[in-house]
Amino acid sequence: MSSRTLQTRLLNWYNKNKRTLPWRDPLRSDAYAVWVSEIMLQQTRVEAAIPYFEKWMRLFPSVVVLAKASERDVLHAWEGLGYYTRVRNLHKAAKIVVKEYGGDLPSEPAELIKLPGIGRYTAGAIASIAFGMDEPALDGNLKRVYARLFDVAEPVDSPKGEEFLWGIAKENLPKGKSGDFNQALMDLGATICIPKNPRCLICPLMEICAARKNGTRELRPVKKPKKEVPHYVHAAGVVMKPGRVLLAQRPSKGLLGGMWEFPNGRVEGDPAGELTKVIKSGYSLKVQRKEALGIVQHAYTHFKVTVHAFRCEYSSMSNEQSLKWVALNDLGDYPMGKVDRQIAGMIKQWNRT
């Protein structure tokens, strides 16, 4: 396949068909906007990210504003987007950019990759799109497109397969137009070279696609077999007193770091029967179970969880710093994961009855 043919066909198609996205707006498209969009688009579809991006840029219009913001405000703005390590790293990186780079995001990939939350792909995307540098990018969409174009039989999520694709990406970059080329591949993967039933008949690269020629388009990309996803059961205590409810703040590191939740713990048997034990063990909090509020189910990347929520009264509690009594009317001000936000909704419904 000729690199020149690939570049010309793809860029011509992109110039006519590129998606209208807020981070591509000439009035807003600076390095900071590109950075924020790339972090949001990790593990998140464009359609879901757009309203969050719009809100984010209103709240934190610059690196300096973001660096000065509180963790609580930052987490609250991200709530519902998931994968909260992304936003904690974005916040940390903003502080570093202000302190060490005077508020200007560095343009060199070697400097970008030193920042929390920026890996090889994100560094290449920012460098090429925001700074016009000739750097390759390789996310899930681009892996799929390259795997079909070049009929790659190696699993794209294996070290060998990934390095092979990085080589392809680098070899086919058009000098001076790498930013548009990378975005063109992103758009092609999102709209035409989609995971299932790719729209080959309207693809600008149809005639040069090796997988289509070889009849393997439905077999590409190859991926390693997925491991079975474990399922856990938790019991959560909604500990209440007049007008208030008890929340616990999660540790700053790990899953949902820094977010707020209702005291809970994993159970092996009957959630109602084990509730008081896991709450006492996890929070040094003695509670009396009153009634069931409801059940919430949620799937994370590596596991699934079913949470049984119960209204409780407390009999004693320690001076655990992570615990805080919060006014029922203020629950919306505390950033939570999806499970706990649904439980908060159950409390409002219970109060109305």
Tab-separated table of C-alpha atoms in Angstrom:
chain	number	residue	atom	x	y	z
A	1	MET	CA	0.000	0.000	0.000
A	2	SER	CA	1.343	3.432	-0.921
A	3	SER	CA	1.605	5.841	2.014
A	4	ARG	CA	0.970	8.741	-0.376
A	5	THR	CA	-2.269	7.167	-1.617
A	6	LEU	CA	-3.433	6.509	1.934
A	7	GLN	CA	-2.613	10.035	3.056
A	8	THR	CA	-4.202	11.763	0.056
A	9	ARG	CA	-7.450	9.792	0.124
A	10	LEU	CA	-7.876	10.054	3.852
A	11	LEU	CA	-7.106	13.778	4.113
A	12	ASN	CA	-9.363	14.618	1.155
A	13	TRP	CA	-12.190	12.716	2.838
A	14	TYR	CA	-11.515	14.409	6.170
A	15	ASN	CA	-11.589	17.901	4.683
A	16	LYS	CA	-15.114	17.239	3.406
A	17	ASN	CA	-16.503	15.062	6.194
A	18	LYS	CA	-14.775	15.902	9.486
A	19	ARG	CA	-17.028	15.962	12.507
A	20	THR	CA	-17.984	19.238	14.138
A	21	LEU	CA	-16.729	18.906	17.703
A	22	PRO	CA	-16.431	21.615	20.380
A	23	TRP	CA	-12.714	21.062	20.954
A	24	ARG	CA	-12.144	21.632	17.230
A	25	ASP	CA	-13.805	25.050	17.353
A	26	PRO	CA	-11.174	27.564	16.116
A	27	LEU	CA	-12.282	30.006	18.821
A	28	ARG	CA	-11.604	27.435	21.542
A	29	SER	CA	-9.133	24.983	20.073
A	30	ASP	CA	-6.003	25.571	22.124
A	31	ALA	CA	-3.669	23.014	23.651
A	32	TYR	CA	-5.623	22.978	26.910
A	33	ALA	CA	-8.909	22.186	25.141
A	34	VAL	CA	-7.255	19.408	23.140
A	35	TRP	CA	-5.737	17.988	26.324
A	36	VAL	CA	-9.043	18.014	28.220
A	37	SER	CA	-10.875	16.403	25.300
A	38	GLU	CA	-8.303	13.644	24.929
A	39	ILE	CA	-8.483	12.788	28.634
A	40	MET	CA	-12.294	12.745	28.530
A	41	LEU	CA	-12.334	10.544	25.445
A	42	GLN	CA	-10.327	7.831	27.162
A	43	GLN	CA	-12.934	5.110	27.787
A	44	THR	CA	-15.776	7.504	26.866
A	45	ARG	CA	-17.770	7.939	23.652
A	46	VAL	CA	-17.717	11.322	21.929
A	47	GLU	CA	-21.473	11.804	22.349
A	48	ALA	CA	-21.207	11.320	26.108
A	49	ALA	CA	-18.110	13.513	26.446
A	50	ILE	CA	-19.423	16.608	24.617
A	51	PRO	CA	-21.747	17.968	27.361
A	52	TYR	CA	-19.087	17.318	29.998
A	53	PHE	CA	-16.511	19.147	27.905
A	54	GLU	CA	-18.814	22.143	27.460
A	55	LYS	CA	-19.497	22.300	31.203
A	56	TRP	CA	-15.835	21.781	32.057
A	57	MET	CA	-14.644	24.659	29.897
A	58	ARG	CA	-17.196	26.974	31.520
A	59	LEU	CA	-16.037	25.996	34.999
A	60	PHE	CA	-12.303	25.664	34.306
A	61	PRO	CA	-11.526	27.702	31.150
A	62	SER	CA	-7.745	27.507	31.562
A	63	VAL	CA	-4.986	25.427	33.108
A	64	VAL	CA	-4.493	28.114	35.766
A	65	VAL	CA	-8.163	28.047	36.808
A	66	LEU	CA	-8.123	24.247	36.966
A	67	ALA	CA	-4.938	24.202	39.049
A	68	LYS	CA	-6.511	26.537	41.615
A	69	ALA	CA	-9.789	24.585	41.850
A	70	SER	CA	-10.568	22.335	44.803
A	71	GLU	CA	-10.554	18.570	44.370
A	72	ARG	CA	-14.201	18.480	45.384
A	73	ASP	CA	-15.219	20.911	42.620
A	74	VAL	CA	-13.141	19.027	40.061
A	75	LEU	CA	-14.606	15.649	40.994
A	76	HIS	CA	-18.120	17.111	41.032
A	77	ALA	CA	-17.706	18.453	37.491
A	78	TRP	CA	-16.564	14.998	36.328
A	79	GLU	CA	-19.297	13.071	38.161
A	80	GLY	CA	-21.038	10.571	35.912
A	81	LEU	CA	-18.189	10.368	33.396
A	82	GLY	CA	-16.500	7.563	35.331
A	83	TYR	CA	-12.862	6.426	35.471
A	84	TYR	CA	-12.103	9.112	38.041
A	85	THR	CA	-8.373	8.471	38.038
A	86	ARG	CA	-8.401	10.433	34.780
A	87	VAL	CA	-9.667	13.620	36.386
A	88	ARG	CA	-7.484	13.341	39.474
A	89	ASN	CA	-4.453	13.018	37.205
A	90	LEU	CA	-5.665	15.911	35.061
A	91	HIS	CA	-5.929	18.069	38.182
A	92	LYS	CA	-2.457	17.041	39.386
A	93	ALA	CA	-0.981	17.664	35.953
A	94	ALA	CA	-2.544	21.147	35.777
A	95	LYS	CA	-0.775	22.091	39.006
A	96	ILE	CA	2.520	20.829	37.590
A	97	VAL	CA	2.028	22.743	34.330
A	98	VAL	CA	1.397	25.959	36.253
A	99	LYS	CA	4.312	25.427	38.621
A	100	GLU	CA	6.932	24.109	36.209
A	101	TYR	CA	5.857	25.415	32.789
A	102	GLY	CA	4.275	28.759	33.634
A	103	GLY	CA	0.781	27.567	32.729
A	104	ASP	CA	1.703	26.538	29.169
A	105	LEU	CA	1.327	22.882	28.279
A	106	PRO	CA	4.655	21.591	26.896
A	107	SER	CA	4.671	20.654	23.223
A	108	GLU	CA	7.327	17.926	23.236
A	109	PRO	CA	5.977	14.369	23.677
A	110	ALA	CA	8.897	13.564	25.998
A	111	GLU	CA	7.753	16.345	28.337
A	112	LEU	CA	4.030	15.639	27.937
A	113	ILE	CA	4.433	11.997	28.877
A	114	LYS	CA	5.957	12.991	32.225
A	115	LEU	CA	2.625	14.512	33.297
A	116	PRO	CA	0.165	12.348	35.293
A	117	GLY	CA	-2.436	10.706	33.085
A	118	ILE	CA	-0.640	11.285	29.775
A	119	GLY	CA	0.615	8.166	28.081
A	120	ARG	CA	2.097	7.472	24.685
A	121	TYR	CA	-1.153	7.858	22.756
A	122	THR	CA	-2.307	11.033	24.506
A	123	ALA	CA	1.126	12.632	24.150
A	124	GLY	CA	1.116	11.911	20.419
A	125	ALA	CA	-2.427	13.202	19.978
A	126	ILE	CA	-1.750	16.466	21.835
A	127	ALA	CA	1.605	17.036	20.124
A	128	SER	CA	0.183	16.484	16.637
A	129	ILE	CA	-3.233	18.146	17.020
A	130	ALA	CA	-2.371	21.062	19.306
A	131	PHE	CA	1.216	21.768	18.267
A	132	GLY	CA	1.410	20.518	14.673
A	133	MET	CA	4.194	18.049	15.390
A	134	ASP	CA	4.733	14.931	13.285
A	135	GLU	CA	3.813	12.415	15.957
A	136	PRO	CA	1.734	9.233	15.578
A	137	ALA	CA	-1.280	8.440	17.739
A	138	LEU	CA	-2.800	5.042	18.442
A	139	ASP	CA	-6.008	4.605	20.425
A	140	GLY	CA	-8.666	1.894	20.135
A	141	ASN	CA	-10.238	3.379	17.017
A	142	LEU	CA	-6.916	3.804	15.253
A	143	LYS	CA	-5.793	0.289	16.167
A	144	ARG	CA	-8.936	-1.093	14.540
A	145	VAL	CA	-8.497	0.994	11.381
A	146	TYR	CA	-4.821	0.104	10.956
A	147	ALA	CA	-5.479	-3.579	11.727
A	148	ARG	CA	-8.003	-3.708	8.876
A	149	LEU	CA	-6.080	-1.547	6.432
A	150	PHE	CA	-2.971	-3.698	6.795
A	151	ASP	CA	-4.762	-6.973	7.705
A	152	VAL	CA	-2.843	-7.393	10.970
A	153	ALA	CA	-3.266	-10.910	12.401
A	154	GLU	CA	-1.389	-10.206	15.638
A	155	PRO	CA	-3.631	-9.311	18.642
A	156	VAL	CA	-3.730	-5.518	18.807
A	157	ASP	CA	-3.796	-5.577	22.612
A	158	SER	CA	-0.595	-7.615	22.868
A	159	PRO	CA	2.827	-5.934	23.263
A	160	LYS	CA	3.991	-7.321	19.923
A	161	GLY	CA	0.832	-6.289	18.088
A	162	GLU	CA	0.800	-2.830	19.613
A	163	GLU	CA	4.437	-2.138	18.696
A	164	PHE	CA	3.769	-3.329	15.162
A	165	LEU	CA	0.845	-0.896	14.867
A	166	TRP	CA	2.916	1.968	16.281
A	167	GLY	CA	5.403	1.272	13.517
A	168	ILE	CA	2.665	1.411	10.879
A	169	ALA	CA	1.322	4.653	12.354
A	170	LYS	CA	4.736	6.295	12.294
A	171	GLU	CA	5.596	5.146	8.764
A	172	ASN	CA	2.406	6.556	7.268
A	173	LEU	CA	2.367	10.034	8.819
A	174	PRO	CA	2.189	12.889	6.290
A	175	LYS	CA	4.772	15.497	7.250
A	176	GLY	CA	3.218	18.763	8.370
A	177	LYS	CA	-0.298	17.315	8.421
A	178	SER	CA	-0.077	14.701	11.150
A	179	GLY	CA	-2.700	16.380	13.343
A	180	ASP	CA	-5.335	16.264	10.599
A	181	PHE	CA	-4.242	12.757	9.615
A	182	ASN	CA	-4.645	11.421	13.157
A	183	GLN	CA	-8.033	13.115	13.538
A	184	ALA	CA	-9.102	11.761	10.156
A	185	LEU	CA	-8.334	8.225	11.328
A	186	MET	CA	-10.294	8.897	14.531
A	187	ASP	CA	-13.305	10.092	12.532
A	188	LEU	CA	-13.052	7.195	10.091
A	189	GLY	CA	-12.984	4.703	12.952
A	190	ALA	CA	-15.924	6.368	14.678
A	191	THR	CA	-18.210	6.728	11.663
A	192	ILE	CA	-17.233	4.206	8.960
A	193	CYS	CA	-14.660	1.631	10.107
A	194	ILE	CA	-16.819	0.816	13.140
A	195	PRO	CA	-16.359	-2.317	15.296
A	196	LYS	CA	-19.229	-4.334	13.785
A	197	ASN	CA	-20.546	-4.202	10.226
A	198	PRO	CA	-18.061	-1.618	8.920
A	199	ARG	CA	-19.455	0.610	6.164
A	200	CYS	CA	-16.894	-0.377	3.581
A	201	LEU	CA	-18.884	0.747	0.529
A	202	ILE	CA	-18.619	4.401	1.555
A	203	CYS	CA	-15.071	4.195	2.918
A	204	PRO	CA	-12.519	6.364	1.100
A	205	LEU	CA	-9.914	3.645	1.693
A	206	MET	CA	-12.021	0.721	0.460
A	207	GLU	CA	-9.850	0.002	-2.582
A	208	ILE	CA	-6.605	-0.133	-0.599
A	209	CYS	CA	-7.877	-2.008	2.497
A	210	ALA	CA	-6.048	-5.328	2.833
A	211	ALA	CA	-8.628	-6.902	5.160
A	212	ARG	CA	-11.432	-6.203	2.698
A	213	LYS	CA	-9.367	-7.600	-0.155
A	214	ASN	CA	-8.528	-10.737	1.837
A	215	GLY	CA	-12.048	-11.215	3.233
A	216	THR	CA	-10.924	-10.784	6.849
A	217	ARG	CA	-12.542	-7.444	7.740
A	218	GLU	CA	-14.881	-9.079	10.298
A	219	LEU	CA	-11.909	-10.875	11.858
A	220	ARG	CA	-9.915	-7.686	12.448
A	221	PRO	CA	-8.792	-6.481	14.852
A	222	VAL	CA	-7.703	-9.628	16.650
A	223	LYS	CA	-7.835	-9.346	20.444
A	224	LYS	CA	-6.708	-11.568	23.274
A	225	PRO	CA	-9.484	-13.585	24.982
A	226	LYS	CA	-11.211	-11.650	27.761
A	227	LYS	CA	-11.076	-12.854	31.340
A	228	GLU	CA	-14.294	-13.610	33.180
A	229	VAL	CA	-15.576	-10.538	35.026
A	230	PRO	CA	-16.138	-11.183	38.778
A	231	HIS	CA	-19.375	-10.149	40.480
A	232	TYR	CA	-19.437	-8.806	44.050
A	233	VAL	CA	-22.286	-8.101	46.453
A	234	HIS	CA	-22.174	-5.167	48.882
A	235	ALA	CA	-24.401	-4.005	51.730
A	236	ALA	CA	-24.653	-0.224	52.219
A	237	GLY	CA	-25.914	1.544	55.320
A	238	VAL	CA	-27.868	4.780	54.871
A	239	VAL	CA	-27.319	6.060	58.406
A	240	MET	CA	-29.754	8.839	59.193
A	241	LYS	CA	-30.768	11.311	61.862
A	242	PRO	CA	-33.290	14.148	61.459
A	243	GLY	CA	-32.442	16.062	58.286
A	244	ARG	CA	-29.012	14.494	57.863
A	245	VAL	CA	-27.305	11.405	56.504
A	246	LEU	CA	-23.832	9.992	57.078
A	247	LEU	CA	-21.342	9.950	54.199
A	248	ALA	CA	-17.836	8.524	53.984
A	249	GLN	CA	-15.076	9.868	51.766
A	250	ARG	CA	-13.076	7.282	49.864
A	251	PRO	CA	-9.262	7.326	49.994
A	252	SER	CA	-7.677	9.666	47.471
A	253	LYS	CA	-6.057	6.792	45.590
A	254	GLY	CA	-7.770	3.859	43.934
A	255	LEU	CA	-11.265	3.332	42.565
A	256	LEU	CA	-13.463	6.451	42.900
A	257	GLY	CA	-10.670	8.151	44.847
A	258	GLY	CA	-11.813	11.189	46.808
A	259	MET	CA	-15.488	10.580	46.042
A	260	TRP	CA	-18.201	10.309	48.703
A	261	GLU	CA	-20.235	7.195	49.420
A	262	PHE	CA	-22.608	5.628	51.899
A	263	PRO	CA	-20.784	3.318	54.339
A	264	ASN	CA	-20.701	-0.135	52.786
A	265	GLY	CA	-18.805	-3.377	52.565
A	266	ARG	CA	-18.579	-6.572	50.556
A	267	VAL	CA	-20.643	-9.495	51.847
A	268	GLU	CA	-20.453	-13.208	51.156
A	269	GLY	CA	-23.900	-14.191	52.410
A	270	ASP	CA	-27.185	-12.432	53.169
A	271	PRO	CA	-26.666	-8.639	52.766
A	272	ALA	CA	-29.247	-7.816	55.440
A	273	GLY	CA	-27.676	-10.210	57.886
A	274	GLU	CA	-24.093	-9.059	57.298
A	275	LEU	CA	-24.737	-5.310	57.087
A	276	THR	CA	-23.951	-4.385	60.689
A	277	LYS	CA	-20.796	-6.508	60.692
A	278	VAL	CA	-19.248	-4.973	57.562
A	279	ILE	CA	-20.157	-1.418	58.623
A	280	LYS	CA	-18.560	-1.932	62.036
A	281	SER	CA	-15.488	-3.532	60.489
A	282	GLY	CA	-14.974	-0.877	57.828
A	283	TYR	CA	-15.883	2.300	59.725
A	284	SER	CA	-15.906	1.497	63.482
A	285	LEU	CA	-19.577	2.385	63.279
A	286	LYS	CA	-22.338	0.535	65.117
A	287	VAL	CA	-25.691	0.691	63.357
A	288	GLN	CA	-29.124	-0.835	63.669
A	289	ARG	CA	-30.757	-1.912	60.439
A	290	LYS	CA	-34.274	-0.541	59.950
A	291	GLU	CA	-35.555	-1.269	56.434
A	292	ALA	CA	-34.447	-1.975	52.883
A	293	LEU	CA	-34.254	1.006	50.542
A	294	GLY	CA	-33.414	-0.742	47.300
A	295	ILE	CA	-30.852	-2.525	45.150
A	296	VAL	CA	-28.381	-0.959	42.702
A	297	GLN	CA	-26.347	-2.770	40.071
A	298	HIS	CA	-23.358	-1.392	38.200
A	299	ALA	CA	-20.596	-2.685	35.927
A	300	TYR	CA	-17.075	-1.329	36.261
A	301	THR	CA	-14.248	-2.162	33.884
A	302	HIS	CA	-12.964	-5.211	35.745
A	303	PHE	CA	-15.912	-6.273	37.906
A	304	LYS	CA	-19.645	-5.997	38.482
A	305	VAL	CA	-21.326	-5.078	41.751
A	306	THR	CA	-24.777	-5.385	43.288
A	307	VAL	CA	-25.371	-3.082	46.257
A	308	HIS	CA	-28.196	-3.645	48.747
A	309	ALA	CA	-28.995	-0.367	50.538
A	310	PHE	CA	-30.633	-0.276	53.969
A	311	ARG	CA	-31.830	2.616	56.098
A	312	CYS	CA	-30.086	2.527	59.465
A	313	GLU	CA	-29.825	4.258	62.808
A	314	TYR	CA	-26.497	4.514	64.584
A	315	SER	CA	-25.826	3.623	68.190
A	316	SER	CA	-22.186	4.701	68.348
A	317	MET	CA	-19.419	5.891	66.054
A	318	SER	CA	-15.725	6.597	66.252
A	319	ASN	CA	-13.964	9.832	65.355
A	320	GLU	CA	-13.323	8.465	61.884
A	321	GLN	CA	-12.207	11.465	59.828
A	322	SER	CA	-13.640	10.101	56.610
A	323	LEU	CA	-17.193	10.222	58.025
A	324	LYS	CA	-19.335	13.333	57.759
A	325	TRP	CA	-22.938	14.219	58.557
A	326	VAL	CA	-24.438	15.932	55.520
A	327	ALA	CA	-27.758	17.751	55.216
A	328	LEU	CA	-30.141	15.834	52.956
A	329	ASN	CA	-30.605	18.947	50.822
A	330	ASP	CA	-26.838	19.156	50.275
A	331	LEU	CA	-26.282	15.626	48.914
A	332	GLY	CA	-26.041	17.000	45.383
A	333	ASP	CA	-22.985	19.035	46.371
A	334	TYR	CA	-20.909	15.958	47.191
A	335	PRO	CA	-19.321	14.128	44.223
A	336	MET	CA	-20.369	10.465	44.102
A	337	GLY	CA	-20.101	7.476	41.823
A	338	LYS	CA	-23.174	6.234	39.989
A	339	VAL	CA	-24.095	3.644	42.629
A	340	ASP	CA	-24.152	6.119	45.494
A	341	ARG	CA	-25.912	8.776	43.427
A	342	GLN	CA	-28.701	6.275	42.818
A	343	ILE	CA	-28.889	5.525	46.531
A	344	ALA	CA	-29.128	9.277	47.168
A	345	GLY	CA	-32.094	9.286	44.810
A	346	MET	CA	-33.694	6.482	46.841
A	347	ILE	CA	-33.364	8.620	49.982
A	348	LYS	CA	-35.195	11.500	48.342
A	349	GLN	CA	-37.929	9.121	47.216
A	350	TRP	CA	-38.185	7.642	50.730
A	351	ASN	CA	-38.500	11.124	52.240
A	352	ARG	CA	-41.433	11.925	49.977
A	353	THR	CA	-43.415	8.885	51.136
